[in-house]
Short mmCIF file of C-alpha atoms in Angstrom, two decimals:
data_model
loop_
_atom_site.label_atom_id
_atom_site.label_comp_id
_atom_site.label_asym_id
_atom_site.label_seq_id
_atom_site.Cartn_x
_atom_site.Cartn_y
_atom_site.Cartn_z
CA UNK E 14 0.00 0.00 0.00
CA UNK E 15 1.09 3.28 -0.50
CA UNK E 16 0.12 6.14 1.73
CA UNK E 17 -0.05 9.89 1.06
CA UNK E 18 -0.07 13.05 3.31
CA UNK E 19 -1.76 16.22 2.33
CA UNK E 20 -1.18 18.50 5.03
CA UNK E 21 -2.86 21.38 2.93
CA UNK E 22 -5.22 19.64 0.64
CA UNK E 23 -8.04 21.88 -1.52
CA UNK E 24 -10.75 21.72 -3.49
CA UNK E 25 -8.91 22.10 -7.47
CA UNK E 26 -11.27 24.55 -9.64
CA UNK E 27 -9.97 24.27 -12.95
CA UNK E 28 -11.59 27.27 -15.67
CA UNK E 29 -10.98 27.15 -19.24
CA UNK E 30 -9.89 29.71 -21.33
CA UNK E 31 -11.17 30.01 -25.09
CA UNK E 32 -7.77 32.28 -25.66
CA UNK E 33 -4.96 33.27 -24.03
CA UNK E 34 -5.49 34.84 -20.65
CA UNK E 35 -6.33 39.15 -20.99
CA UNK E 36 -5.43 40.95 -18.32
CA UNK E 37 -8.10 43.54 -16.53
CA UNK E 38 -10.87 42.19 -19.12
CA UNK E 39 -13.96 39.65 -18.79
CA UNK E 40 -13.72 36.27 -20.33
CA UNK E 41 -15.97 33.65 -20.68
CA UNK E 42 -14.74 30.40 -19.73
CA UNK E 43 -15.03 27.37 -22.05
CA UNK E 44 -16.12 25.17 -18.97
CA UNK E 45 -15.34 24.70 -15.15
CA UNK E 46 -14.33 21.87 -13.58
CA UNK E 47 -13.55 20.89 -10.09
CA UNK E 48 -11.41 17.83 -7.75
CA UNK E 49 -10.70 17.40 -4.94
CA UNK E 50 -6.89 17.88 -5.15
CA UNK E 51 -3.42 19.11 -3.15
CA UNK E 52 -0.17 17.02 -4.21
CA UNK E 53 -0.58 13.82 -1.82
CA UNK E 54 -4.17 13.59 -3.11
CA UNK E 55 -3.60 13.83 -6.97
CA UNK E 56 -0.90 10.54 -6.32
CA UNK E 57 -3.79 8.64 -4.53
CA UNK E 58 -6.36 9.51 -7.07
CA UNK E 59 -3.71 8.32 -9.75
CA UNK E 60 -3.14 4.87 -8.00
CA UNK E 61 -7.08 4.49 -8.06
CA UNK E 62 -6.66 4.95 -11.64
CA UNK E 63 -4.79 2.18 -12.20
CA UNK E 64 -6.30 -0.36 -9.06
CA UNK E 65 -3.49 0.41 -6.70
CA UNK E 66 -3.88 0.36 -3.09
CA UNK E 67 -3.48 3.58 -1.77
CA UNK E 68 -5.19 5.77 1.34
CA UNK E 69 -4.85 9.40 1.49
CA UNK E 70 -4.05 11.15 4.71
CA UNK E 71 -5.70 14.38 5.38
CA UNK E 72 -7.38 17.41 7.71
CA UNK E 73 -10.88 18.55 6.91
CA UNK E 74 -14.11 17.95 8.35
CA UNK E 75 -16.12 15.05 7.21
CA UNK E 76 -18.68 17.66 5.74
CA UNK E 77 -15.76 19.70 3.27
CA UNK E 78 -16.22 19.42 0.16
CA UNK E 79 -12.72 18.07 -0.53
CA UNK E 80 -13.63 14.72 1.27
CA UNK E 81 -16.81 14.61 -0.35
CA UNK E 82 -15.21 14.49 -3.34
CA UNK E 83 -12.11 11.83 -2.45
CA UNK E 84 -15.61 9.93 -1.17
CA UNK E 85 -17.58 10.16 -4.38
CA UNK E 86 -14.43 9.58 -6.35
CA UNK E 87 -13.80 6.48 -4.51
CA UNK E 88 -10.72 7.08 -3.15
CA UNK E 89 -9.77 5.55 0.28
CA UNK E 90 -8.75 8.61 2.83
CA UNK E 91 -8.55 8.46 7.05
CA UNK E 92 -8.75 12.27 8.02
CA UNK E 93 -7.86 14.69 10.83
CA UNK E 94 -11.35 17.13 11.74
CA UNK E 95 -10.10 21.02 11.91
CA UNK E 96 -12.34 23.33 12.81
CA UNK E 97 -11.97 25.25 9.73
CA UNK E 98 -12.53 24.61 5.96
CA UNK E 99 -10.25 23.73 3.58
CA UNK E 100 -8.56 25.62 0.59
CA UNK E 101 -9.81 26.53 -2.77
CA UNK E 102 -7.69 26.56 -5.34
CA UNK E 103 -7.84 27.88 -8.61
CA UNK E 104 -6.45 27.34 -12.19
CA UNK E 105 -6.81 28.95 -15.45
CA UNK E 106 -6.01 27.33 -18.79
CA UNK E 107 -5.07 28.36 -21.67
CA UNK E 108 -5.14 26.75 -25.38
CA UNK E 109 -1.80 25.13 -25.65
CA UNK E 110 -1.54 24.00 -21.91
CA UNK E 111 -0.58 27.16 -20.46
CA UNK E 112 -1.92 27.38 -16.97
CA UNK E 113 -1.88 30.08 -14.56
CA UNK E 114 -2.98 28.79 -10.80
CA UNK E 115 -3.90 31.20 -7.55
CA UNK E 116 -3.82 28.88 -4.22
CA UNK E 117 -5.12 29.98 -0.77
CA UNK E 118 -3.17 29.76 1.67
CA UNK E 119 -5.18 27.44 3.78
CA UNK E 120 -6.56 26.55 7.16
CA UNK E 121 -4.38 27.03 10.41
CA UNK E 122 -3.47 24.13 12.69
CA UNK E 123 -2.73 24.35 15.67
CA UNK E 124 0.57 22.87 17.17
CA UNK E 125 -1.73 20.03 18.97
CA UNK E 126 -3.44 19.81 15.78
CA UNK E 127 -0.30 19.01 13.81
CA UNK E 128 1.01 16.33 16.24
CA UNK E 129 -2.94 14.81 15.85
CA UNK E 130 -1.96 14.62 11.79
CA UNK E 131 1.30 13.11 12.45
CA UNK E 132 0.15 10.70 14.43
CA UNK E 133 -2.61 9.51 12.02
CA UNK E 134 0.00 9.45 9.57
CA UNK E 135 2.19 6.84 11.76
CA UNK E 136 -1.26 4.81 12.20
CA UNK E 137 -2.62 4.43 9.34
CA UNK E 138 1.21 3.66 7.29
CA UNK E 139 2.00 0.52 9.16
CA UNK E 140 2.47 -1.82 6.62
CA UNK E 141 2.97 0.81 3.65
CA UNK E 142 5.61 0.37 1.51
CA UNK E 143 5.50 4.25 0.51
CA UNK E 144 4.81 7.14 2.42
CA UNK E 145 4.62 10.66 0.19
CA UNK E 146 4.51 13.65 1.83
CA UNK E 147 3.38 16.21 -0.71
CA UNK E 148 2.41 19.66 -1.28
CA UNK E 149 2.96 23.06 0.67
CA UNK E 150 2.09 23.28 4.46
CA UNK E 151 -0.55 25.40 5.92
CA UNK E 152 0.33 28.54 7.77
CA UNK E 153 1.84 27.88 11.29
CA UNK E 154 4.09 24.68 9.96
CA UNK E 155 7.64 24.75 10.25
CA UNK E 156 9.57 24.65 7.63
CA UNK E 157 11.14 21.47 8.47
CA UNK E 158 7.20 19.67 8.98
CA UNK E 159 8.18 16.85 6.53
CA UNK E 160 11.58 16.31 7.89
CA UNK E 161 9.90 15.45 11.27
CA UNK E 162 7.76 13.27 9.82
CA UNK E 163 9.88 11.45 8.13
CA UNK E 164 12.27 10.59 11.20
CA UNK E 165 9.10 9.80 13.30
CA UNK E 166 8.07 7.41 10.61
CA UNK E 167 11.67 5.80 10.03
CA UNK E 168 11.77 5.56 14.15
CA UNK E 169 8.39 3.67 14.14
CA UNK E 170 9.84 1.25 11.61
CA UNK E 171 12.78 0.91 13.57
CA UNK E 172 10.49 0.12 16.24
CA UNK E 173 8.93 -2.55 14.72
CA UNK E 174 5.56 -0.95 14.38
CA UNK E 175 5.59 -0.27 10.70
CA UNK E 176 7.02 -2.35 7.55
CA UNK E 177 10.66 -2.27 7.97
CA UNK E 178 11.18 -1.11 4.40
CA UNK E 179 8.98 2.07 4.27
CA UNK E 180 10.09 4.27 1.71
CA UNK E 181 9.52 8.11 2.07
CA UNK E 182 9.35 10.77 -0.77
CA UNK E 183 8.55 14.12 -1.09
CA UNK E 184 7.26 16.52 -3.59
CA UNK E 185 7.15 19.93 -2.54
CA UNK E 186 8.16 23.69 -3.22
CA UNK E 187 9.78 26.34 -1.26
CA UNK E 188 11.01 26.32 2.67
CA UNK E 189 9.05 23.20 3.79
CA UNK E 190 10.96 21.29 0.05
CA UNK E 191 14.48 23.16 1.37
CA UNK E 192 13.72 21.66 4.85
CA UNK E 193 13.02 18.31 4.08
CA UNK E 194 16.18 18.14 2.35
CA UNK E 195 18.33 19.60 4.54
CA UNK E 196 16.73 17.39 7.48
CA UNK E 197 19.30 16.30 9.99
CA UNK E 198 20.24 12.97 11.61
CA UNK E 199 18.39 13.01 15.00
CA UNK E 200 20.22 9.79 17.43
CA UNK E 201 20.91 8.24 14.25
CA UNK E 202 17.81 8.75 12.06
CA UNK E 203 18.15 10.41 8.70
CA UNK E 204 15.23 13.27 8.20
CA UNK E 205 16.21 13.29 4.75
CA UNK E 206 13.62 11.42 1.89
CA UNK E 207 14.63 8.19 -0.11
CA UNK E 208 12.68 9.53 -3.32
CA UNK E 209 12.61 13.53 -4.06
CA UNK E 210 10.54 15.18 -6.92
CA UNK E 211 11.14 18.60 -7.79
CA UNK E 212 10.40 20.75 -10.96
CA UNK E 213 13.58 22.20 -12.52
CA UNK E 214 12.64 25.67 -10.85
CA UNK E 215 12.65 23.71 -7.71
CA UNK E 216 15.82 21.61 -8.39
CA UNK E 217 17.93 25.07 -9.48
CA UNK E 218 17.07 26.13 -5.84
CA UNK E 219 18.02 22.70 -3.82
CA UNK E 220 21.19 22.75 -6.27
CA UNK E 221 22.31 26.16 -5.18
CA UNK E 222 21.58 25.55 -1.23
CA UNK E 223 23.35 22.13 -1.67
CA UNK E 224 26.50 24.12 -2.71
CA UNK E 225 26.36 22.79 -6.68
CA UNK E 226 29.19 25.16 -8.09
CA UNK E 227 27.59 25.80 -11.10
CA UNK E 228 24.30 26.32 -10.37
CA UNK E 229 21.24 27.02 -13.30
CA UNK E 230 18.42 28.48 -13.56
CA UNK E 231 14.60 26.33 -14.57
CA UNK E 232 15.12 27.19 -18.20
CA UNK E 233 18.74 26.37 -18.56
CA UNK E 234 17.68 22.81 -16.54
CA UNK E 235 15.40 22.19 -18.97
CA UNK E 236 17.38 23.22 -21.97
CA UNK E 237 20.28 20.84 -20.66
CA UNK E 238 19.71 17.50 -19.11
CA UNK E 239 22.79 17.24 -18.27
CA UNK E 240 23.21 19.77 -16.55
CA UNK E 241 19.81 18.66 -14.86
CA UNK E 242 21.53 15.76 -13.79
CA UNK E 243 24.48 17.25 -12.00
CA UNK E 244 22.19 19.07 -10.31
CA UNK E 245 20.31 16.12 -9.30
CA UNK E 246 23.76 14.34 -8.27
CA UNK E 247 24.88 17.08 -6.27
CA UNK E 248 21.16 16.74 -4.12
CA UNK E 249 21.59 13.34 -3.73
CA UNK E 250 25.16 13.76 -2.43
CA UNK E 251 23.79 15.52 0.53
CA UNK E 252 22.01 12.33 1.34
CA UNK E 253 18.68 12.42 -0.31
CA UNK E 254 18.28 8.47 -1.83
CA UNK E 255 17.33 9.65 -5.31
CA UNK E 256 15.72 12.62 -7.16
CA UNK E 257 13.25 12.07 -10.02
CA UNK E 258 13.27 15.65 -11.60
CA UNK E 259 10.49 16.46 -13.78
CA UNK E 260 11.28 18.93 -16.78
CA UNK E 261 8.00 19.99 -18.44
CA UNK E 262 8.01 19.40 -22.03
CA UNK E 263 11.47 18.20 -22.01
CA UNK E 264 10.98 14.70 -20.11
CA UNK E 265 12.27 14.08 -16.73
CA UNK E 266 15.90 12.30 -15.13
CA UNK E 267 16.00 10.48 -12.50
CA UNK E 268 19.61 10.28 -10.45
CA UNK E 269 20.67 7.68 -8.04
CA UNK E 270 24.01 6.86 -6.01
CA UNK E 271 23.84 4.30 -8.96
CA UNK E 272 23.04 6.05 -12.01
CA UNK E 273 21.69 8.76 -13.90
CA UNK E 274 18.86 8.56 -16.88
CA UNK E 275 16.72 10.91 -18.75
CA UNK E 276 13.54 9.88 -20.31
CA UNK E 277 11.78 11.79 -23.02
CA UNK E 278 8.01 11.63 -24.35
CA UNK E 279 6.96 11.66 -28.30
CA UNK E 280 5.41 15.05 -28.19
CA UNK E 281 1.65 15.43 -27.20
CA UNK E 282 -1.32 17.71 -27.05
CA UNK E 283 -1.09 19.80 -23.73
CA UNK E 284 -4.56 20.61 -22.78
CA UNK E 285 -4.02 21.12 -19.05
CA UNK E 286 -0.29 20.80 -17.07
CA UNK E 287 -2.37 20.40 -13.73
CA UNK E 288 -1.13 17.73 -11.96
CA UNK E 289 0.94 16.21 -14.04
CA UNK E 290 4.01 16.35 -11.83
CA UNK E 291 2.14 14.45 -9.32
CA UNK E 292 0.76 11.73 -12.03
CA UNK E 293 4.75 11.12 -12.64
CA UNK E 294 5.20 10.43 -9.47
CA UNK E 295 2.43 8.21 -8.55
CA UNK E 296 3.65 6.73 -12.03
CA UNK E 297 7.10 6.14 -10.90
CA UNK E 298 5.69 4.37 -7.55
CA UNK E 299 3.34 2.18 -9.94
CA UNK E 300 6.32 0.86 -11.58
CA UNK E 301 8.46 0.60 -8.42
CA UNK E 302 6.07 -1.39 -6.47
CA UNK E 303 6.49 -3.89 -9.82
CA UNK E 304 9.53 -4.14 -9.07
CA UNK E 305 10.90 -2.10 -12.16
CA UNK E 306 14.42 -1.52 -12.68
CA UNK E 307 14.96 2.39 -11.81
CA UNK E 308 15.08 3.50 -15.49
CA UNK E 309 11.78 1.78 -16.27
CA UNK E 310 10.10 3.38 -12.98
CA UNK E 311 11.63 6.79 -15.27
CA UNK E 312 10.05 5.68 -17.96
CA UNK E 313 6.23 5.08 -16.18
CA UNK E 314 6.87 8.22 -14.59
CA UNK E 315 6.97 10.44 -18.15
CA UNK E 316 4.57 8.07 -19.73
CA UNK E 317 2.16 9.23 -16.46
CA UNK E 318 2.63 12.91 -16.78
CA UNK E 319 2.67 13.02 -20.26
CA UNK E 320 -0.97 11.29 -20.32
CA UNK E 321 -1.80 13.69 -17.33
CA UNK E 322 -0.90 17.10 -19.71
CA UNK E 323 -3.18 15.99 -22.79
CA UNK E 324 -6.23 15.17 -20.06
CA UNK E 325 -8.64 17.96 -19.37
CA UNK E 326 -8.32 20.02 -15.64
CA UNK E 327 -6.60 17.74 -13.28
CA UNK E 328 -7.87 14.47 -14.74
CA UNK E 329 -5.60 11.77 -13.84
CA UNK E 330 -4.59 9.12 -15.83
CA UNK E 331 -5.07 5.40 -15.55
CA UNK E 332 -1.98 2.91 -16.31
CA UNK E 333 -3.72 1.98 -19.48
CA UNK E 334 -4.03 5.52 -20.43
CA UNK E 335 -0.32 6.14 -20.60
CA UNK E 336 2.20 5.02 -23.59
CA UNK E 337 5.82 3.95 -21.92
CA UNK E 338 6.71 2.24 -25.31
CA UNK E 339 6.46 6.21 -26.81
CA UNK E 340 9.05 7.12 -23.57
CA UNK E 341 13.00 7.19 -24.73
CA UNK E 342 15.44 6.29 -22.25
CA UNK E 343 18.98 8.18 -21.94
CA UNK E 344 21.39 7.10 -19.76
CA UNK E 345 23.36 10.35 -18.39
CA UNK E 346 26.63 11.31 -16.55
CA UNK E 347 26.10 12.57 -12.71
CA UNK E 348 28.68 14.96 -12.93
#
């Protein structure tokens, strides 16, 4: 099974655009669509996709629409009740898969509140062979949220509580992404992830703070896989198991102490980029909990977010909805 946390989860509106986005003038919108949605919860509605076992951790009241929705959609969820509703979030399309979001900033918890969600977390993954912690953090987290959680969970494996073998990753953006990989050994346990998934904006910025001499900016990532995968290397050198870096249009690497590969999609349709990131992730786990060979778990990955980009809104894709045999695999120097 593989178990999500969405410490800031939201209800995804998703408005079309019949043109490109004006500026101070009205529009009419093509048509409106809505998910439940926050990172965590876009991997656990893509496992449902494709008949994986999955259960998405979350805050909200039973009544919010967000876990109406993860009800209705039929996806499996144990939740924390707040006192407070959760986010809405907002994204506008354009023709061409240009998307402009606005996210709230959510609900506060409160410090007991946040120790409650952690400790749902550590009940409800015993016996998961994933844990993903996902997404930003509502206001009043610290910045280093997910590399608490991570120790905790590692220490309750240790403890014989959990599966010994839990895996942790983490796709996130900003201080609480920085903090989770510059998490500290605490008596002996790592607070750093086995799996990391940035963007290339967000891998320029772990590069830099992991001291990566010659540090580049999103564009120049994407422009250069190479160069995408020294970055990569020089994250995982600070003791992060691997980093599966997704580069828009231009594919995706994925570096381990072991290797480094880039995969690249035949070119598709973009109709909506919403989500995508987290499709390749939950595609990567697919193909991991196969048993797939770390270039083939690349390979699911771009094959899941490029199906995700030429679905409507933040429809996820189903395994059968993706094309791996359209995915071509590089392999790449670290450094």
């Amino acid at each position: 099974m593989i178990v999500t946390l969405t410490a800031n989860p939201s209800l995804d509106r998703t408005v079309a655009l019949p043109g490109p986005l004006e500026r101070g003038e009205v529009q009419r919108a093509v048509s409106v669509s809505q998910e439940s949605g926050g990172k965590g919860v876009n991997v656990s509605r893509a496992l449902v996709a494709s008949g994986l076992e999955t259960l998405a951790v979350l805050p909200g009241a039973a009544s919010d629409p967000v876990l109406a929705g993860l009800h209705d959609g039929g996806v499996p969820f144990a939740a924390l009740p707040i006192g407070e509703p959760l986010r809405t979030n907002v994204a506008l399309t354009e023709p061409g898969g240009v998307t402009t979001k606005i996210n709230e900033p959510g609900p506060l918890l409160s410090t007991d509140q946040q120790e409650a969600l952690i400790a749902l977390l550590l009940e409800r993954s015993r016996g998961a062979s994933w844990v993903v912690l996902a997404g930003s953090l509502p206001p009043g987290f610290p910045a280093d949220f997910y590399a608490t959680v991570t120790r905790r969970l590692r220490t309750a494996a240790g403890d014989g509580k959990m599966l010994s073998g839990v895996r942790i990753a983490v796709d996130s953006s900003g201080e609480p992404l920085a903090g989770a990989v510059s998490g500290s050994s605490l008596d002996g346990v790592s607070g750093k992830p086995d799996l990391l998934k940035p963007n290339a904006e967000e891998l320029a910025e772990l590069a830099a703070a992991a001291g990566f001499a010659t540090a580049s900016t999103a564009d120049e990532l994407e422009a250069d896989p190479a160069a995408a995968a020294a970055a990569a290397a020089a994250v995982v050198r600070s003791g992060v198991g691997a980093v599966l870096a997704t580069l828009g249009s231009k594919g995706a690497v994925l570096v381990t102490a072991d290797g480094a590969w880039l995969a690249t999609h035949q070119p598709v349709a973009a109709v909506s980029t919403v989500g995508a990131g987290d499709s390749s992730l939950a595609g990567y786990l697919l193909a991991h909990g196969q048993g797939a060979a770390p270039a083939d778990c690349l390979r699911q990955a771009v094959a899941h977010g490029a199906a995700a980009a030429s679905l409507p809104g933040s429809t996820v894709p189903a395994v059968h909805q993706t094309t791996p045999d359209a995915v071509t695999i590089t392999a790449l120097r670290k450094d």
